[in-house]
Coordinates of C-alpha atoms in Angstrom, one line a residue:
S1 CA -39.0 4.5 -35.3
S2 CA -38.6 0.9 -36.3
R3 CA -42.3 0.8 -37.4
E4 CA -41.7 3.8 -39.6
L5 CA -38.8 1.9 -41.2
D6 CA -41.1 -1.1 -41.7
V7 CA -43.7 1.1 -43.4
L8 CA -40.9 2.7 -45.5
H9 CA -39.7 -0.7 -46.6
W10 CA -43.2 -1.7 -47.8
M11 CA -43.6 1.6 -49.5
A12 CA -40.4 0.8 -51.4
Q13 CA -42.0 -2.5 -52.5
G14 CA -44.9 -0.5 -54.0
K15 CA -47.5 -1.6 -51.4
S16 CA -50.5 0.6 -50.7
N17 CA -51.3 1.8 -47.2
A18 CA -54.1 -0.9 -47.0
A19 CA -51.7 -3.6 -48.0
I20 CA -49.1 -2.4 -45.5
A21 CA -51.7 -2.4 -42.8
R22 CA -52.6 -6.0 -43.6
Q23 CA -48.9 -7.0 -43.7
L24 CA -48.1 -5.4 -40.3
E25 CA -51.5 -6.4 -38.8
V26 CA -52.4 -2.8 -37.8
G27 CA -55.2 -0.5 -38.8
Q28 CA -54.9 1.5 -42.0
E29 CA -55.2 4.7 -40.0
T30 CA -52.1 3.7 -38.1
V31 CA -50.2 3.3 -41.4
D32 CA -51.5 6.6 -42.6
T33 CA -50.1 8.2 -39.4
Y34 CA -46.7 6.5 -40.0
V35 CA -46.6 7.7 -43.6
R36 CA -47.3 11.3 -42.5
R37 CA -44.5 11.1 -40.0
I38 CA -42.1 9.7 -42.6
F39 CA -43.1 12.5 -45.0
S40 CA -42.5 15.1 -42.2
K41 CA -39.2 13.7 -41.0
M42 CA -37.9 13.4 -44.6
D43 CA -39.3 16.7 -45.7
V44 CA -41.1 15.2 -48.7
S45 CA -44.7 15.3 -49.9
D46 CA -45.0 12.0 -51.8
R47 CA -44.2 8.3 -51.5
T48 CA -41.6 8.2 -54.3
S49 CA -39.6 11.0 -52.8
A50 CA -39.7 9.3 -49.4
V51 CA -38.5 6.0 -50.8
V52 CA -35.7 7.7 -52.8
K53 CA -34.5 9.6 -49.8
G54 CA -34.8 6.4 -47.7
V55 CA -32.6 4.5 -50.2
M56 CA -30.1 7.4 -50.4
R57 CA -29.8 7.5 -46.7
G58 CA -29.4 3.8 -46.4
L59 CA -32.6 3.4 -44.5
V60 CA -34.2 1.0 -46.9
I61 CA -33.0 -1.3 -49.6
A62 CA -35.5 -2.0 -52.4
S63 CA -35.0 -5.7 -52.3
E64 CA -33.8 -7.0 -49.0
P65 CA -33.8 -10.8 -48.8
G66 CA -35.5 -12.1 -45.7
I67 CA -37.0 -8.7 -44.6
E68 CA -40.3 -10.3 -43.9
E69 CA -38.8 -12.4 -41.2
V70 CA -37.1 -9.4 -39.7
I71 CA -40.3 -7.4 -39.6
R72 CA -42.2 -10.3 -38.1
A73 CA -39.5 -10.7 -35.4
R74 CA -40.0 -7.0 -34.5
Q75 CA -43.8 -7.4 -33.9
P76 CA -44.9 -7.8 -30.4
K77 CA -46.0 -11.3 -29.5
G78 CA -49.5 -12.1 -28.5

């Protein structure tokens, strides 16, 4: 999902689940769920492996200029 890609991006930036939750303005439990889904879909058991696979698959770039604006644009208004 696009939210999983958002979470994967922030994982690639070295952010904790709590920091990702604050950035995306969702609960930490929600981020925990996204991380578990990412691990399952990528068949990995740790953050580093998920990020490496994400980079190898072209799902995430470790330093994307302007990514914050893209992520904010995806968030529902309100």
